[in-house]
PDB file of N, CA and C in Angstrom:
ATOM      1  N   ASN R 317       0.600  -1.170  -0.016  1.00  0.00           N
ATOM      2  CA  ASN R 317       0.103  -0.167  -0.096  1.00  0.00           C
ATOM      3  C   ASN R 317       1.255   1.100   0.219  1.00  0.00           C
ATOM      4  N   LEU R 318       0.850   1.710  -0.505  1.00  0.00           N
ATOM      5  CA  LEU R 318       1.898   3.227  -1.594  1.00  0.00           C
ATOM      6  C   LEU R 318       1.620   4.154  -0.877  1.00  0.00           C
ATOM      7  N   SER R 319       1.258   5.145  -0.027  1.00  0.00           N
ATOM      8  CA  SER R 319       1.262   6.588   0.540  1.00  0.00           C
ATOM      9  C   SER R 319       1.029   7.490  -0.984  1.00  0.00           C
ATOM     10  N   SER R 320      -0.047   8.224  -0.967  1.00  0.00           N
ATOM     11  CA  SER R 320      -0.627   9.004  -1.823  1.00  0.00           C
ATOM     12  C   SER R 320       0.808  10.443  -1.988  1.00  0.00           C
ATOM     13  N   THR R 321       1.235  10.659  -0.963  1.00  0.00           N
ATOM     14  CA  THR R 321       2.428  11.945  -1.026  1.00  0.00           C
ATOM     15  C   THR R 321       3.635  11.369  -1.854  1.00  0.00           C
ATOM     16  N   VAL R 322       3.261   9.453  -2.149  1.00  0.00           N
ATOM     17  CA  VAL R 322       4.764   8.982  -2.982  1.00  0.00           C
ATOM     18  C   VAL R 322       4.208  10.159  -4.635  1.00  0.00           C
ATOM     19  N   THR R 323       5.070  10.316  -5.263  1.00  0.00           N
ATOM     20  CA  THR R 323       5.561  11.156  -6.368  1.00  0.00           C
ATOM     21  C   THR R 323       6.371  10.551  -7.092  1.00  0.00           C
ATOM     22  N   SER R 324       7.164   9.563  -7.057  1.00  0.00           N
ATOM     23  CA  SER R 324       7.863   9.118  -7.637  1.00  0.00           C
ATOM     24  C   SER R 324       8.592   7.829  -7.927  1.00  0.00           C
ATOM     25  N   ILE R 325       8.928   6.979  -8.601  1.00  0.00           N
ATOM     26  CA  ILE R 325       9.248   5.298  -8.386  1.00  0.00           C
ATOM     27  C   ILE R 325      10.010   4.967  -9.259  1.00  0.00           C
ATOM     28  N   GLY R 326      11.870   4.692  -8.968  1.00  0.00           N
ATOM     29  CA  GLY R 326      12.759   5.010  -9.477  1.00  0.00           C
ATOM     30  C   GLY R 326      12.960   3.115 -10.945  1.00  0.00           C
ATOM     31  N   GLU R 327      13.602   4.045 -11.647  1.00  0.00           N
ATOM     32  CA  GLU R 327      13.415   2.153 -12.470  1.00  0.00           C
ATOM     33  C   GLU R 327      14.006   1.480 -11.460  1.00  0.00           C
ATOM     34  N   TYR R 328      13.649   0.139 -12.142  1.00  0.00           N
ATOM     35  CA  TYR R 328      14.640  -1.270 -11.267  1.00  0.00           C
ATOM     36  C   TYR R 328      13.720  -1.144 -10.192  1.00  0.00           C
ATOM     37  N   ALA R 329      12.527  -0.196  -9.116  1.00  0.00           N
ATOM     38  CA  ALA R 329      12.181  -0.301  -8.004  1.00  0.00           C
ATOM     39  C   ALA R 329      12.483  -1.149  -7.078  1.00  0.00           C
ATOM     40  N   PHE R 330      11.408  -2.734  -7.701  1.00  0.00           N
ATOM     41  CA  PHE R 330      10.551  -3.145  -7.534  1.00  0.00           C
ATOM     42  C   PHE R 330      11.278  -4.571  -8.439  1.00  0.00           C
ATOM     43  N   ASN R 331      12.408  -4.179  -8.981  1.00  0.00           N
ATOM     44  CA  ASN R 331      13.050  -5.716  -9.827  1.00  0.00           C
ATOM     45  C   ASN R 331      13.470  -7.059  -8.570  1.00  0.00           C
ATOM     46  N   GLY R 332      12.827  -8.074  -9.580  1.00  0.00           N
ATOM     47  CA  GLY R 332      12.813  -8.778  -9.160  1.00  0.00           C
ATOM     48  C   GLY R 332      12.413  -9.542  -7.262  1.00  0.00           C
ATOM     49  N   CYS R 333      11.354  -8.557  -7.097  1.00  0.00           N
ATOM     50  CA  CYS R 333      10.280  -8.971  -6.250  1.00  0.00           C
ATOM     51  C   CYS R 333       9.356  -9.679  -6.477  1.00  0.00           C
ATOM     52  N   SER R 334      10.544 -11.752  -6.385  1.00  0.00           N
ATOM     53  CA  SER R 334       9.624 -12.304  -7.101  1.00  0.00           C
ATOM     54  C   SER R 334       8.288 -12.588  -6.028  1.00  0.00           C
ATOM     55  N   LYS R 335       7.924 -12.329  -4.667  1.00  0.00           N
ATOM     56  CA  LYS R 335       7.246 -12.655  -4.100  1.00  0.00           C
ATOM     57  C   LYS R 335       5.789 -11.843  -3.866  1.00  0.00           C
ATOM     58  N   LEU R 336       6.256 -10.552  -4.735  1.00  0.00           N
ATOM     59  CA  LEU R 336       5.137  -8.991  -4.751  1.00  0.00           C
ATOM     60  C   LEU R 336       3.879  -9.734  -5.304  1.00  0.00           C
ATOM     61  N   GLU R 337       2.779  -9.851  -4.916  1.00  0.00           N
ATOM     62  CA  GLU R 337       0.942  -9.961  -5.650  1.00  0.00           C
ATOM     63  C   GLU R 337       0.450  -9.116  -5.627  1.00  0.00           C
ATOM     64  N   MET R 338       0.842  -7.975  -5.168  1.00  0.00           N
ATOM     65  CA  MET R 338      -0.396  -7.056  -5.547  1.00  0.00           C
ATOM     66  C   MET R 338       0.659  -5.982  -4.537  1.00  0.00           C
ATOM     67  N   VAL R 339       0.384  -4.349  -4.989  1.00  0.00           N
ATOM     68  CA  VAL R 339       0.597  -2.904  -5.350  1.00  0.00           C
ATOM     69  C   VAL R 339      -0.870  -2.363  -5.263  1.00  0.00           C
ATOM     70  N   GLU R 340      -0.918  -1.108  -3.588  1.00  0.00           N
ATOM     71  CA  GLU R 340      -1.789  -0.084  -4.002  1.00  0.00           C
ATOM     72  C   GLU R 340      -1.872   0.800  -4.141  1.00  0.00           C
ATOM     73  N   PHE R 341      -1.830   1.715  -5.278  1.00  0.00           N
ATOM     74  CA  PHE R 341      -1.600   3.297  -5.004  1.00  0.00           C
ATOM     75  C   PHE R 341      -2.478   3.419  -4.628  1.00  0.00           C
ATOM     76  N   ASN R 342      -2.420   5.043  -3.808  1.00  0.00           N
ATOM     77  CA  ASN R 342      -3.724   5.507  -3.428  1.00  0.00           C
ATOM     78  C   ASN R 342      -3.815   7.212  -3.613  1.00  0.00           C
ATOM     79  N   SER R 343      -2.782   7.932  -4.951  1.00  0.00           N
ATOM     80  CA  SER R 343      -3.164   8.855  -4.938  1.00  0.00           C
ATOM     81  C   SER R 343      -3.725   8.718  -6.662  1.00  0.00           C
ATOM     82  N   THR R 344      -4.229   9.610  -6.455  1.00  0.00           N
ATOM     83  CA  THR R 344      -5.522  10.028  -7.927  1.00  0.00           C
ATOM     84  C   THR R 344      -4.789  10.426  -8.895  1.00  0.00           C
ATOM     85  N   THR R 345      -3.149  10.650  -8.927  1.00  0.00           N
ATOM     86  CA  THR R 345      -2.700  11.144  -9.367  1.00  0.00           C
ATOM     87  C   THR R 345      -1.121  10.544  -9.578  1.00  0.00           C
ATOM     88  N   PRO R 346      -1.482   8.960 -10.522  1.00  0.00           N
ATOM     89  CA  PRO R 346       0.028   8.314 -10.343  1.00  0.00           C
ATOM     90  C   PRO R 346       1.633   9.110 -10.436  1.00  0.00           C
ATOM     91  N   PRO R 347       2.086   8.385  -9.571  1.00  0.00           N
ATOM     92  CA  PRO R 347       3.592   9.190  -9.868  1.00  0.00           C
ATOM     93  C   PRO R 347       4.305   9.173 -10.877  1.00  0.00           C
ATOM     94  N   ALA R 348       5.292  10.046 -10.917  1.00  0.00           N
ATOM     95  CA  ALA R 348       6.051   9.404 -12.505  1.00  0.00           C
ATOM     96  C   ALA R 348       7.120   7.816 -12.101  1.00  0.00           C
ATOM     97  N   PHE R 349       6.845   7.355 -13.142  1.00  0.00           N
ATOM     98  CA  PHE R 349       7.790   5.763 -13.211  1.00  0.00           C
ATOM     99  C   PHE R 349       8.489   5.463 -14.402  1.00  0.00           C
ATOM    100  N   GLY R 350       9.812   4.883 -13.254  1.00  0.00           N
ATOM    101  CA  GLY R 350      11.023   4.621 -14.250  1.00  0.00           C
ATOM    102  C   GLY R 350      10.497   3.785 -15.278  1.00  0.00           C
ATOM    103  N   ASN R 351      11.746   3.703 -15.834  1.00  0.00           N
ATOM    104  CA  ASN R 351      11.453   2.124 -16.650  1.00  0.00           C
ATOM    105  C   ASN R 351      11.471   1.254 -15.447  1.00  0.00           C
ATOM    106  N   ASN R 352      11.303   0.018 -16.203  1.00  0.00           N
ATOM    107  CA  ASN R 352      11.071  -1.800 -15.661  1.00  0.00           C
ATOM    108  C   ASN R 352      10.811  -1.363 -14.141  1.00  0.00           C
ATOM    109  N   VAL R 353      10.399  -0.485 -13.674  1.00  0.00           N
ATOM    110  CA  VAL R 353       9.537  -0.525 -12.449  1.00  0.00           C
ATOM    111  C   VAL R 353       9.341  -2.111 -11.433  1.00  0.00           C
ATOM    112  N   PHE R 354       8.365  -2.923 -12.473  1.00  0.00           N
ATOM    113  CA  PHE R 354       7.968  -3.829 -11.912  1.00  0.00           C
ATOM    114  C   PHE R 354       8.823  -5.450 -12.415  1.00  0.00           C
ATOM    115  N   TYR R 355      10.335  -4.928 -13.130  1.00  0.00           N
ATOM    116  CA  TYR R 355      10.688  -6.082 -13.743  1.00  0.00           C
ATOM    117  C   TYR R 355      10.808  -7.601 -12.628  1.00  0.00           C
ATOM    118  N   ASN R 356      11.090  -8.235 -13.304  1.00  0.00           N
ATOM    119  CA  ASN R 356      11.344  -9.794 -12.964  1.00  0.00           C
ATOM    120  C   ASN R 356      10.133  -9.860 -11.604  1.00  0.00           C
ATOM    121  N   CYS R 357       9.055  -8.727 -11.396  1.00  0.00           N
ATOM    122  CA  CYS R 357       7.984  -9.723 -10.410  1.00  0.00           C
ATOM    123  C   CYS R 357       6.856 -10.656 -10.829  1.00  0.00           C
ATOM    124  N   SER R 358       7.083 -11.710 -11.095  1.00  0.00           N
ATOM    125  CA  SER R 358       6.829 -12.964 -12.085  1.00  0.00           C
ATOM    126  C   SER R 358       5.408 -12.708 -11.268  1.00  0.00           C
ATOM    127  N   LYS R 359       5.165 -12.854 -10.074  1.00  0.00           N
ATOM    128  CA  LYS R 359       3.728 -12.574  -9.812  1.00  0.00           C
ATOM    129  C   LYS R 359       2.780 -11.978  -9.221  1.00  0.00           C
ATOM    130  N   LEU R 360       3.199 -10.607  -9.618  1.00  0.00           N
ATOM    131  CA  LEU R 360       2.444  -9.438  -9.606  1.00  0.00           C
ATOM    132  C   LEU R 360       1.004  -9.793 -10.448  1.00  0.00           C
ATOM    133  N   SER R 361      -0.008  -9.594  -9.889  1.00  0.00           N
ATOM    134  CA  SER R 361      -0.782  -9.864 -10.699  1.00  0.00           C
ATOM    135  C   SER R 361      -2.415  -9.167 -10.498  1.00  0.00           C
ATOM    136  N   THR R 362      -1.596  -8.265  -9.452  1.00  0.00           N
ATOM    137  CA  THR R 362      -2.980  -7.068  -9.209  1.00  0.00           C
ATOM    138  C   THR R 362      -2.297  -5.508  -9.015  1.00  0.00           C
ATOM    139  N   ILE R 363      -2.869  -4.561  -9.655  1.00  0.00           N
ATOM    140  CA  ILE R 363      -2.832  -3.049  -9.026  1.00  0.00           C
ATOM    141  C   ILE R 363      -3.657  -2.390  -9.088  1.00  0.00           C
ATOM    142  N   ILE R 364      -3.777  -2.182  -7.391  1.00  0.00           N
ATOM    143  CA  ILE R 364      -5.213  -1.451  -7.142  1.00  0.00           C
ATOM    144  C   ILE R 364      -5.202  -0.146  -6.994  1.00  0.00           C
ATOM    145  N   VAL R 365      -5.771   0.745  -7.824  1.00  0.00           N
ATOM    146  CA  VAL R 365      -5.240   2.245  -8.117  1.00  0.00           C
ATOM    147  C   VAL R 365      -7.206   3.135  -7.852  1.00  0.00           C
ATOM    148  N   PRO R 366      -7.035   4.185  -7.152  1.00  0.00           N
ATOM    149  CA  PRO R 366      -8.478   5.085  -7.084  1.00  0.00           C
ATOM    150  C   PRO R 366      -9.656   4.498  -7.850  1.00  0.00           C
ATOM    151  N   ALA R 367     -10.844   4.959  -7.595  1.00  0.00           N
ATOM    152  CA  ALA R 367     -11.356   5.045  -8.611  1.00  0.00           C
ATOM    153  C   ALA R 367     -11.152   5.892  -9.364  1.00  0.00           C
ATOM    154  N   GLY R 368     -11.801   5.920 -11.196  1.00  0.00           N
ATOM    155  CA  GLY R 368     -11.735   6.980 -11.847  1.00  0.00           C
ATOM    156  C   GLY R 368     -10.333   7.070 -11.902  1.00  0.00           C
ATOM    157  N   THR R 369      -9.204   6.331 -11.638  1.00  0.00           N
ATOM    158  CA  THR R 369      -7.834   6.569 -12.541  1.00  0.00           C
ATOM    159  C   THR R 369      -7.422   5.221 -13.351  1.00  0.00           C
ATOM    160  N   LYS R 370      -7.541   4.277 -13.535  1.00  0.00           N
ATOM    161  CA  LYS R 370      -7.613   3.115 -14.400  1.00  0.00           C
ATOM    162  C   LYS R 370      -6.773   3.758 -15.775  1.00  0.00           C
ATOM    163  N   ASP R 371      -7.417   4.761 -16.682  1.00  0.00           N
ATOM    164  CA  ASP R 371      -6.879   5.136 -17.397  1.00  0.00           C
ATOM    165  C   ASP R 371      -5.238   5.951 -16.906  1.00  0.00           C
ATOM    166  N   ALA R 372      -5.703   6.798 -16.119  1.00  0.00           N
ATOM    167  CA  ALA R 372      -4.227   7.393 -15.719  1.00  0.00           C
ATOM    168  C   ALA R 372      -2.845   6.380 -15.414  1.00  0.00           C
ATOM    169  N   TYR R 373      -3.607   5.518 -14.958  1.00  0.00           N
ATOM    170  CA  TYR R 373      -2.161   4.616 -14.463  1.00  0.00           C
ATOM    171  C   TYR R 373      -2.028   3.747 -15.624  1.00  0.00           C
ATOM    172  N   VAL R 374      -2.911   3.475 -16.062  1.00  0.00           N
ATOM    173  CA  VAL R 374      -2.436   2.551 -17.963  1.00  0.00           C
ATOM    174  C   VAL R 374      -1.502   3.643 -18.675  1.00  0.00           C
ATOM    175  N   THR R 375      -1.722   4.755 -18.824  1.00  0.00           N
ATOM    176  CA  THR R 375      -0.904   5.780 -19.517  1.00  0.00           C
ATOM    177  C   THR R 375       0.242   5.794 -18.590  1.00  0.00           C
ATOM    178  N   ALA R 376       0.741   6.226 -17.430  1.00  0.00           N
ATOM    179  CA  ALA R 376       2.010   6.075 -16.416  1.00  0.00           C
ATOM    180  C   ALA R 376       2.666   4.769 -16.531  1.00  0.00           C
ATOM    181  N   LEU R 377       1.702   3.839 -16.478  1.00  0.00           N
ATOM    182  CA  LEU R 377       2.677   2.135 -16.767  1.00  0.00           C
ATOM    183  C   LEU R 377       2.834   1.776 -17.675  1.00  0.00           C
ATOM    184  N   GLY R 378       2.241   1.798 -18.571  1.00  0.00           N
ATOM    185  CA  GLY R 378       2.319   1.888 -19.817  1.00  0.00           C
ATOM    186  C   GLY R 378       1.006  -0.284 -20.213  1.00  0.00           C
ATOM    187  N   GLU R 379       0.493   0.225 -21.317  1.00  0.00           N
ATOM    188  CA  GLU R 379      -0.358  -1.337 -21.787  1.00  0.00           C
ATOM    189  C   GLU R 379       0.070  -2.430 -21.268  1.00  0.00           C
ATOM    190  N   THR R 380       0.773  -2.648 -21.037  1.00  0.00           N
ATOM    191  CA  THR R 380       1.173  -4.332 -20.619  1.00  0.00           C
ATOM    192  C   THR R 380       0.657  -4.742 -19.119  1.00  0.00           C
ATOM    193  N   TYR R 381       0.741  -3.626 -18.199  1.00  0.00           N
ATOM    194  CA  TYR R 381      -0.346  -3.699 -16.587  1.00  0.00           C
ATOM    195  C   TYR R 381      -2.194  -3.681 -17.145  1.00  0.00           C
ATOM    196  N   GLU R 382      -2.366  -3.141 -17.744  1.00  0.00           N
ATOM    197  CA  GLU R 382      -3.917  -3.064 -18.933  1.00  0.00           C
ATOM    198  C   GLU R 382      -4.806  -3.922 -17.784  1.00  0.00           C
ATOM    199  N   ASN R 383      -4.354  -5.150 -17.613  1.00  0.00           N
ATOM    200  CA  ASN R 383      -5.308  -6.336 -17.686  1.00  0.00           C
ATOM    201  C   ASN R 383      -5.315  -6.469 -16.186  1.00  0.00           C
ATOM    202  N   ILE R 384      -4.699  -5.797 -15.549  1.00  0.00           N
ATOM    203  CA  ILE R 384      -3.765  -6.235 -14.154  1.00  0.00           C
ATOM    204  C   ILE R 384      -4.393  -4.682 -12.909  1.00  0.00           C
ATOM    205  N   ILE R 385      -4.905  -3.965 -14.136  1.00  0.00           N
ATOM    206  CA  ILE R 385      -5.171  -2.573 -12.930  1.00  0.00           C
ATOM    207  C   ILE R 385      -6.285  -2.811 -12.876  1.00  0.00           C
ATOM    208  N   VAL R 386      -6.523  -2.181 -11.511  1.00  0.00           N
ATOM    209  CA  VAL R 386      -8.250  -2.643 -11.040  1.00  0.00           C
ATOM    210  C   VAL R 386      -8.742  -1.198  -9.432  1.00  0.00           C
ATOM    211  N   GLU R 387      -9.895  -0.814 -10.322  1.00  0.00           N
ATOM    212  CA  GLU R 387     -10.163   0.205  -9.067  1.00  0.00           C
ATOM    213  C   GLU R 387     -10.829  -0.073  -8.256  1.00  0.00           C
ATOM    214  N   LYS R 388     -10.022   0.453  -7.105  1.00  0.00           N
ATOM    215  CA  LYS R 388     -11.022   0.124  -5.859  1.00  0.00           C
ATOM    216  C   LYS R 388     -12.041   1.370  -5.744  1.00  0.00           C
ATOM    217  N   ASP R 389     -13.377   0.949  -5.250  1.00  0.00           N
ATOM    218  CA  ASP R 389     -14.375   1.409  -4.944  1.00  0.00           C
ATOM    219  C   ASP R 389     -14.364   2.716  -4.095  1.00  0.00           C
TER     220      ASP R 389
END
C-alpha cells in the first residue's frame, strides 16, 4: 500500500520482488514511474488504484499492465 504522497518510483524499484503479488496506490495522480519498475515481478497479478484513475495509471505504467490494474470502490 503506497502513500498518496509518493510522487515518483525509480527504475527497477521492485526488480526481482518475486513474492510481490499486489500493489495498491492511493494517489489519484499516478507517480512518475521509471523504466521497468516491476521487472521480474513474476507473481504480480493486481495493481489497485483509486476509482476513476485506471486510464491514467495505464498511461503512466504502460499497456502491459492494463489487464491487472483494478479500480477500488
